[in-house]
JSON list of C-alpha atoms in Angstrom, two decimals:
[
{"chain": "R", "resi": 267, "resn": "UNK", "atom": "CA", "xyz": [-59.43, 26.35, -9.91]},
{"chain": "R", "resi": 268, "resn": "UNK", "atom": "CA", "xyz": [-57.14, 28.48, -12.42]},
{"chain": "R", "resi": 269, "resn": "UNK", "atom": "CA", "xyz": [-54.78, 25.54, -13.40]},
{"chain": "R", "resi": 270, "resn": "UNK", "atom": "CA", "xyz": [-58.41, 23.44, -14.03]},
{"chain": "R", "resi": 271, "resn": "UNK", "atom": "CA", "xyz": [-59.81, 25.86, -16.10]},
{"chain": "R", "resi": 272, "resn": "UNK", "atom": "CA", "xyz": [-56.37, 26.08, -18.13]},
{"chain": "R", "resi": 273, "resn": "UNK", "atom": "CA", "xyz": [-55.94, 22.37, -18.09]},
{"chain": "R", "resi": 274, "resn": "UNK", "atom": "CA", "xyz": [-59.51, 22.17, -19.87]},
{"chain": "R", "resi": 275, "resn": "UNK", "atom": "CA", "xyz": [-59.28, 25.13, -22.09]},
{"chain": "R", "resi": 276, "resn": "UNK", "atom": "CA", "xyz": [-55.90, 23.19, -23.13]},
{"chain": "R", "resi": 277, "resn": "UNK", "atom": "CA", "xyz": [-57.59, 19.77, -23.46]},
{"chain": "R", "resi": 278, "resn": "UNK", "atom": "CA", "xyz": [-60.02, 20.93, -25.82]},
{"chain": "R", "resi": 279, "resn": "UNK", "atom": "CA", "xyz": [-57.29, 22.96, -28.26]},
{"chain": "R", "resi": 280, "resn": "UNK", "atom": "CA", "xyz": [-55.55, 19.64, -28.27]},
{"chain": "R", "resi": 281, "resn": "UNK", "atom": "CA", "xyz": [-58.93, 17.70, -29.25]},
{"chain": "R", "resi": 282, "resn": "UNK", "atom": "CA", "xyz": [-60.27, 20.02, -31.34]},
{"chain": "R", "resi": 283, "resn": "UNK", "atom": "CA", "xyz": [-56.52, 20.11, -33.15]},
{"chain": "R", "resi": 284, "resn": "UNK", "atom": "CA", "xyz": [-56.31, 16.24, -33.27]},
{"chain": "R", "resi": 285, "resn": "UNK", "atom": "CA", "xyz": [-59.63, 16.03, -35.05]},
{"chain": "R", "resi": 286, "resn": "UNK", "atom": "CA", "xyz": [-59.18, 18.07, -37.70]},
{"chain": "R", "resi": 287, "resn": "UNK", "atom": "CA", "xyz": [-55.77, 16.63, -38.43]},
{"chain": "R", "resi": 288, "resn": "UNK", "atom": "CA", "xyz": [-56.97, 13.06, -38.68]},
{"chain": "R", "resi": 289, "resn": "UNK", "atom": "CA", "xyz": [-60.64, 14.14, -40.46]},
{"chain": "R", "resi": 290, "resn": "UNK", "atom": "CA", "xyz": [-58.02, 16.03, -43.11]},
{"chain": "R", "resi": 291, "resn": "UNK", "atom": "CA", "xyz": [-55.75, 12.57, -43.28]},
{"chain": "R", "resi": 292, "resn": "UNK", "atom": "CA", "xyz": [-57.99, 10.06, -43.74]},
{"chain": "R", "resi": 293, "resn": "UNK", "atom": "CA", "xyz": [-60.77, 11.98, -45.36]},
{"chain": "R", "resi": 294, "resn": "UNK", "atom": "CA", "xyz": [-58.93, 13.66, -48.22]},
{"chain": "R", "resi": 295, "resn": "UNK", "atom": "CA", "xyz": [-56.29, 10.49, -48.62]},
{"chain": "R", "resi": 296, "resn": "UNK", "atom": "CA", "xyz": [-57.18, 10.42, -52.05]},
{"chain": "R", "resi": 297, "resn": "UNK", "atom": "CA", "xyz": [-57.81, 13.32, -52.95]},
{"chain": "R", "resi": 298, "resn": "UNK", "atom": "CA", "xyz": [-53.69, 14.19, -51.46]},
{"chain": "R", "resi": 299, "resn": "UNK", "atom": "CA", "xyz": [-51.83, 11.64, -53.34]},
{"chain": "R", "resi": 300, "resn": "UNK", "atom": "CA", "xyz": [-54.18, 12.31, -56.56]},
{"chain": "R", "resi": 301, "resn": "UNK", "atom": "CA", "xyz": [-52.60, 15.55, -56.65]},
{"chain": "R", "resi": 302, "resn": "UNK", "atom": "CA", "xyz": [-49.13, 14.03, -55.58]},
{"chain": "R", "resi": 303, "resn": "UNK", "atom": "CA", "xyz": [-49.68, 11.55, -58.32]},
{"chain": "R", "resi": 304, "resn": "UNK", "atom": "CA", "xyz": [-50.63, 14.19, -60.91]},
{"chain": "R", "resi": 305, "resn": "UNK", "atom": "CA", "xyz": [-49.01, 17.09, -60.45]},
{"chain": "R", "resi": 306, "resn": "UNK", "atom": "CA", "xyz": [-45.65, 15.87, -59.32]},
{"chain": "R", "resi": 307, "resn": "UNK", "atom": "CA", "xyz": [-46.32, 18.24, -56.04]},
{"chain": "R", "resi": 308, "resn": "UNK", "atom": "CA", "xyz": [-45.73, 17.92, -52.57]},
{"chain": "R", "resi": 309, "resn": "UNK", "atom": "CA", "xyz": [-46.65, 21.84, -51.72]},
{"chain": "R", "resi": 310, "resn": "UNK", "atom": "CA", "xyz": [-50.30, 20.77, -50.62]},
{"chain": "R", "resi": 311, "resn": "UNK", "atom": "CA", "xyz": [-48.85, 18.48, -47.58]},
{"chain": "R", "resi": 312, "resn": "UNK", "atom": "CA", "xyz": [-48.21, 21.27, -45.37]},
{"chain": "R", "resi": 313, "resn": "UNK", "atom": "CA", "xyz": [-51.88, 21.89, -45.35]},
{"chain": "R", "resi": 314, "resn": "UNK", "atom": "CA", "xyz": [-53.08, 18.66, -44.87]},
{"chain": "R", "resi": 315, "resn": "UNK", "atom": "CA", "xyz": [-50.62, 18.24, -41.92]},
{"chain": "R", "resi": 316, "resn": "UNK", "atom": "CA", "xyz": [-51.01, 21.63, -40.69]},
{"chain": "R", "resi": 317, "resn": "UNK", "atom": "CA", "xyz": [-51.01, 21.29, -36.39]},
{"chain": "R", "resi": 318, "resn": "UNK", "atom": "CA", "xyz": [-51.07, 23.57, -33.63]},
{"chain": "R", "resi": 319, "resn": "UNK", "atom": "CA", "xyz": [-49.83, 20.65, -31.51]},
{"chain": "R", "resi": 320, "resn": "UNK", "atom": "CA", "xyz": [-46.08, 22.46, -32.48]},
{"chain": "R", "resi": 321, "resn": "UNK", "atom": "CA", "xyz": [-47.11, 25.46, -30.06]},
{"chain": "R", "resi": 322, "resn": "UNK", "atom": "CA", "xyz": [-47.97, 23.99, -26.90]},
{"chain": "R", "resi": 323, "resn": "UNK", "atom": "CA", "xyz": [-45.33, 24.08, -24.32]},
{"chain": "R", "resi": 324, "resn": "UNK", "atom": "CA", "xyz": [-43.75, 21.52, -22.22]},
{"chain": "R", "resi": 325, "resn": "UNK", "atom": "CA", "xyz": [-45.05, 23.80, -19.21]},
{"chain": "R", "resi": 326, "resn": "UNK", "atom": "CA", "xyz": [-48.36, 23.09, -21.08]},
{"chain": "R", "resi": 327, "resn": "UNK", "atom": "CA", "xyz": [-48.32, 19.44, -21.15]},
{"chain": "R", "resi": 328, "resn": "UNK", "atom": "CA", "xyz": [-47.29, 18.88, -17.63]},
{"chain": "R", "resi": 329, "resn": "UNK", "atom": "CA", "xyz": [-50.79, 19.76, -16.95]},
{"chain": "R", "resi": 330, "resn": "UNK", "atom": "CA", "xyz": [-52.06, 17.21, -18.56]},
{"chain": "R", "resi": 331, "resn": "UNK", "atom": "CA", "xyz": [-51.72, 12.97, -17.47]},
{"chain": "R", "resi": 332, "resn": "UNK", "atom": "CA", "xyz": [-48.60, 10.70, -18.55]},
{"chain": "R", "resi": 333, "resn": "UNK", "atom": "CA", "xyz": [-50.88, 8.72, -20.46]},
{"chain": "R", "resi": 334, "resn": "UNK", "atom": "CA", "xyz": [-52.12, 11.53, -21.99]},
{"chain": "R", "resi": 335, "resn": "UNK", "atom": "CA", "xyz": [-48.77, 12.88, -22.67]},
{"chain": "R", "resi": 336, "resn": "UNK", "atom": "CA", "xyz": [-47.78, 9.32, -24.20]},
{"chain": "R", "resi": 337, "resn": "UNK", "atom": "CA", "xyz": [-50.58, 8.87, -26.30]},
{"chain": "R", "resi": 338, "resn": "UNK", "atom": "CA", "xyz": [-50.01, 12.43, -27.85]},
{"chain": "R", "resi": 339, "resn": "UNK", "atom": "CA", "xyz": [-46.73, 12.15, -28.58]},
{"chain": "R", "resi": 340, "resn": "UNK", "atom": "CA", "xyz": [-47.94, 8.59, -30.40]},
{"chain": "R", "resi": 341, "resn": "UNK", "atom": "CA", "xyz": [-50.18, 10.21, -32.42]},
{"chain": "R", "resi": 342, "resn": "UNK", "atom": "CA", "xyz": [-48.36, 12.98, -33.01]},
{"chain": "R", "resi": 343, "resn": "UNK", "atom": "CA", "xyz": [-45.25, 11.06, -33.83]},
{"chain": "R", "resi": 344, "resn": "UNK", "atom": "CA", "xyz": [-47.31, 8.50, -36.66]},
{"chain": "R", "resi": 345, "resn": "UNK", "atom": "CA", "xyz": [-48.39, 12.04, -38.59]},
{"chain": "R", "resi": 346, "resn": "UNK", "atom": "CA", "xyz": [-45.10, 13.58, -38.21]},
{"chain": "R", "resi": 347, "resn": "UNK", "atom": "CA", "xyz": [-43.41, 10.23, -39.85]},
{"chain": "R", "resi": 348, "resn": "UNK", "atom": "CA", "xyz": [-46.08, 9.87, -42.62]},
{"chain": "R", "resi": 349, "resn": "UNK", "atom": "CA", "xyz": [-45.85, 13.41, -43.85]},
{"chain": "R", "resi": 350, "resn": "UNK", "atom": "CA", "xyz": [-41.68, 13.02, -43.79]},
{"chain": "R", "resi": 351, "resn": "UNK", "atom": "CA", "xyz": [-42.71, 10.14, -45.86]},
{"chain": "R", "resi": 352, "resn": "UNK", "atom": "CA", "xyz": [-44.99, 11.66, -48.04]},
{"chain": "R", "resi": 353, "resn": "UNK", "atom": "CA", "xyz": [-42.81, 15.05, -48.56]},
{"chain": "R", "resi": 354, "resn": "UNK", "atom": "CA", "xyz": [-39.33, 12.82, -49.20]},
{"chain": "R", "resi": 355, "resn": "UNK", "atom": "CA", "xyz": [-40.28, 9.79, -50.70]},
{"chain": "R", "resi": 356, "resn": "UNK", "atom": "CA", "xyz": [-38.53, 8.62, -53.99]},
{"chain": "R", "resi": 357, "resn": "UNK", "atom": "CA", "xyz": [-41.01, 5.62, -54.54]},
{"chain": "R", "resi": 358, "resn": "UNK", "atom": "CA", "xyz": [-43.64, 5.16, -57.28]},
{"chain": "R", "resi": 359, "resn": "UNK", "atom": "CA", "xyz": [-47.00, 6.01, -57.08]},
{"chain": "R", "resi": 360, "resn": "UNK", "atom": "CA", "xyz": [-48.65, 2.63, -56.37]},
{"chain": "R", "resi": 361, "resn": "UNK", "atom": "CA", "xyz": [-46.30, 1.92, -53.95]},
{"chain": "R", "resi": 362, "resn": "UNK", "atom": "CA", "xyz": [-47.09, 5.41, -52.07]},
{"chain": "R", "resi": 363, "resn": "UNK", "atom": "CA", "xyz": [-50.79, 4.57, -52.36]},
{"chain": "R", "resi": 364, "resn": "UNK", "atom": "CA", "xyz": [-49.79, 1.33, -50.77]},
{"chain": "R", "resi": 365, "resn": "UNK", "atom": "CA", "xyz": [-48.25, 2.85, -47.24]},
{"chain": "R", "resi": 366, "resn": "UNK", "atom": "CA", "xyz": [-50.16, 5.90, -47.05]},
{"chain": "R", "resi": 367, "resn": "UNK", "atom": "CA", "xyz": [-53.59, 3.72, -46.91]},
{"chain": "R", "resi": 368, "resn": "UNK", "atom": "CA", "xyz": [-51.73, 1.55, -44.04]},
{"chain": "R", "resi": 369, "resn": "UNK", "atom": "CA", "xyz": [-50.62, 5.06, -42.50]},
{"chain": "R", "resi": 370, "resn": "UNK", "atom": "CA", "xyz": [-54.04, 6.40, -42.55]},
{"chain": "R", "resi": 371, "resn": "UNK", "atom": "CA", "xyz": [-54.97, 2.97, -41.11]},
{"chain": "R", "resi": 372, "resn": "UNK", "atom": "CA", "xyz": [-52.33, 3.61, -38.41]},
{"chain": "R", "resi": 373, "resn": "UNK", "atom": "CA", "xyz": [-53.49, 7.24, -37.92]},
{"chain": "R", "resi": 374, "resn": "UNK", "atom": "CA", "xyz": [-57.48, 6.52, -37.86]},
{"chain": "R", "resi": 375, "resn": "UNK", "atom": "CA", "xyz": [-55.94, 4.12, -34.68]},
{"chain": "R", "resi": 376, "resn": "UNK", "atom": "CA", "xyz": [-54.02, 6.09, -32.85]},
{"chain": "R", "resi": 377, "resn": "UNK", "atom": "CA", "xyz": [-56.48, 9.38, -32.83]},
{"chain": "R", "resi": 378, "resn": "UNK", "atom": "CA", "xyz": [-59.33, 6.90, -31.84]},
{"chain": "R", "resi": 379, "resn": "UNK", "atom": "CA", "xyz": [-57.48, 5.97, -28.78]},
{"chain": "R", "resi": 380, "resn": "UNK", "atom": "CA", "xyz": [-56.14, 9.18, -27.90]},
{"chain": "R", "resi": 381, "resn": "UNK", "atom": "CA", "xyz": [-59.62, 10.83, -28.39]},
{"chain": "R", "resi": 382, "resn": "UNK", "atom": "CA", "xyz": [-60.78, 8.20, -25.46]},
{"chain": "R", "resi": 383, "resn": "UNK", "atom": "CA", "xyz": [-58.01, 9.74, -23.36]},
{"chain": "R", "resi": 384, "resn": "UNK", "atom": "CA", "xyz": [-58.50, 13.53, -24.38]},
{"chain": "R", "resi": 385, "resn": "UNK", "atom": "CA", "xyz": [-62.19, 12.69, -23.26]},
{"chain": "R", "resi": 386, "resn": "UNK", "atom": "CA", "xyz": [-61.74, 10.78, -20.23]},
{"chain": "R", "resi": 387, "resn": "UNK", "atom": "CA", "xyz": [-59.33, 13.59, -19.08]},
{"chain": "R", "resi": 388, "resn": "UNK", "atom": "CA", "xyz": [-61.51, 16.04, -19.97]},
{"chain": "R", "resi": 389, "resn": "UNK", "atom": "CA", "xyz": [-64.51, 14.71, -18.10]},
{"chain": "R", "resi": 390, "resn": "UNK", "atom": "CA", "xyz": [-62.20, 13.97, -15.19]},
{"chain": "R", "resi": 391, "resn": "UNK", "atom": "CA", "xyz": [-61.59, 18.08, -15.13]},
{"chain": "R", "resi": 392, "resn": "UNK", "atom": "CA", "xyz": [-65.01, 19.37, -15.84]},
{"chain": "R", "resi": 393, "resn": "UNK", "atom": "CA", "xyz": [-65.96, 16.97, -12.70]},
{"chain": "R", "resi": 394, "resn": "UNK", "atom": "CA", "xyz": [-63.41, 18.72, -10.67]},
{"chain": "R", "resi": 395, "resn": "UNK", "atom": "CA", "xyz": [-64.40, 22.42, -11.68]},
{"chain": "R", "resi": 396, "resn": "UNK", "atom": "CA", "xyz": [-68.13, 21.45, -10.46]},
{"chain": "R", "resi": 397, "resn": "UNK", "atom": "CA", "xyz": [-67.06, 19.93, -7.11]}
]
């Protein structure tokens, strides 16, 4: 019962973590590379891509599904390469506007299918705890 009650405590961080991530993406898209654009400044991108995912242990995750894991680290992955991007890039601004809206694209993708998986999981273990 402890390691369900964990495992959905942990499930929800991780939802709760990858929704306000992608809402900040693809929400303020314009509003980040206006100010990239503008100002010349890249100092705003660690809030945008500010994550919690970076504290959860692999002890952590091996509560949680493969698929689960996989899907993660695919999300995970496509924000961690877009704000590399974003923080090194030498190109010019239309051309930034250019692969951050197929990024945020990208993004909007990945987080809808690993919501379906954080959900499915999470059913599957508030199921279990009422059993």
């Amino acid at each position: 019962m402890r390691v369900s009650k964990d495992t959905s405590r942990l499930l929800i961080i991780l939802r709760q973590d990858a929704a306000r991530l992608a809402d900040r993406i693809i929400t303020r898209e314009k509003e980040y590379l206006h100010i990239l654009s503008m100002k010349r400044t890249r100092e705003h991108f660690n809030a945008v891509f500010r994550s919690n995912f970076k504290t959860i242990t692999v002890q952590q995750l091996m509560l949680l599904s493969e698929e689960l894991i996989i899907n993660l680290e695919d999300f995970y992955n496509t924000i961690d390469d877009m704000h590399w991007y974003l923080v090194h890039t030498e190109d010019m601004p239309a051309t930034i506007e250019d692969r951050v809206h197929a990024m945020v694209r990208d993004v909007k993708n990945k987080y809808d299918q690993l919501n379906l998986y954080l959900n499915a999981e999470l059913e599957t273990h508030e199921e279990s705890d009422v059993a």
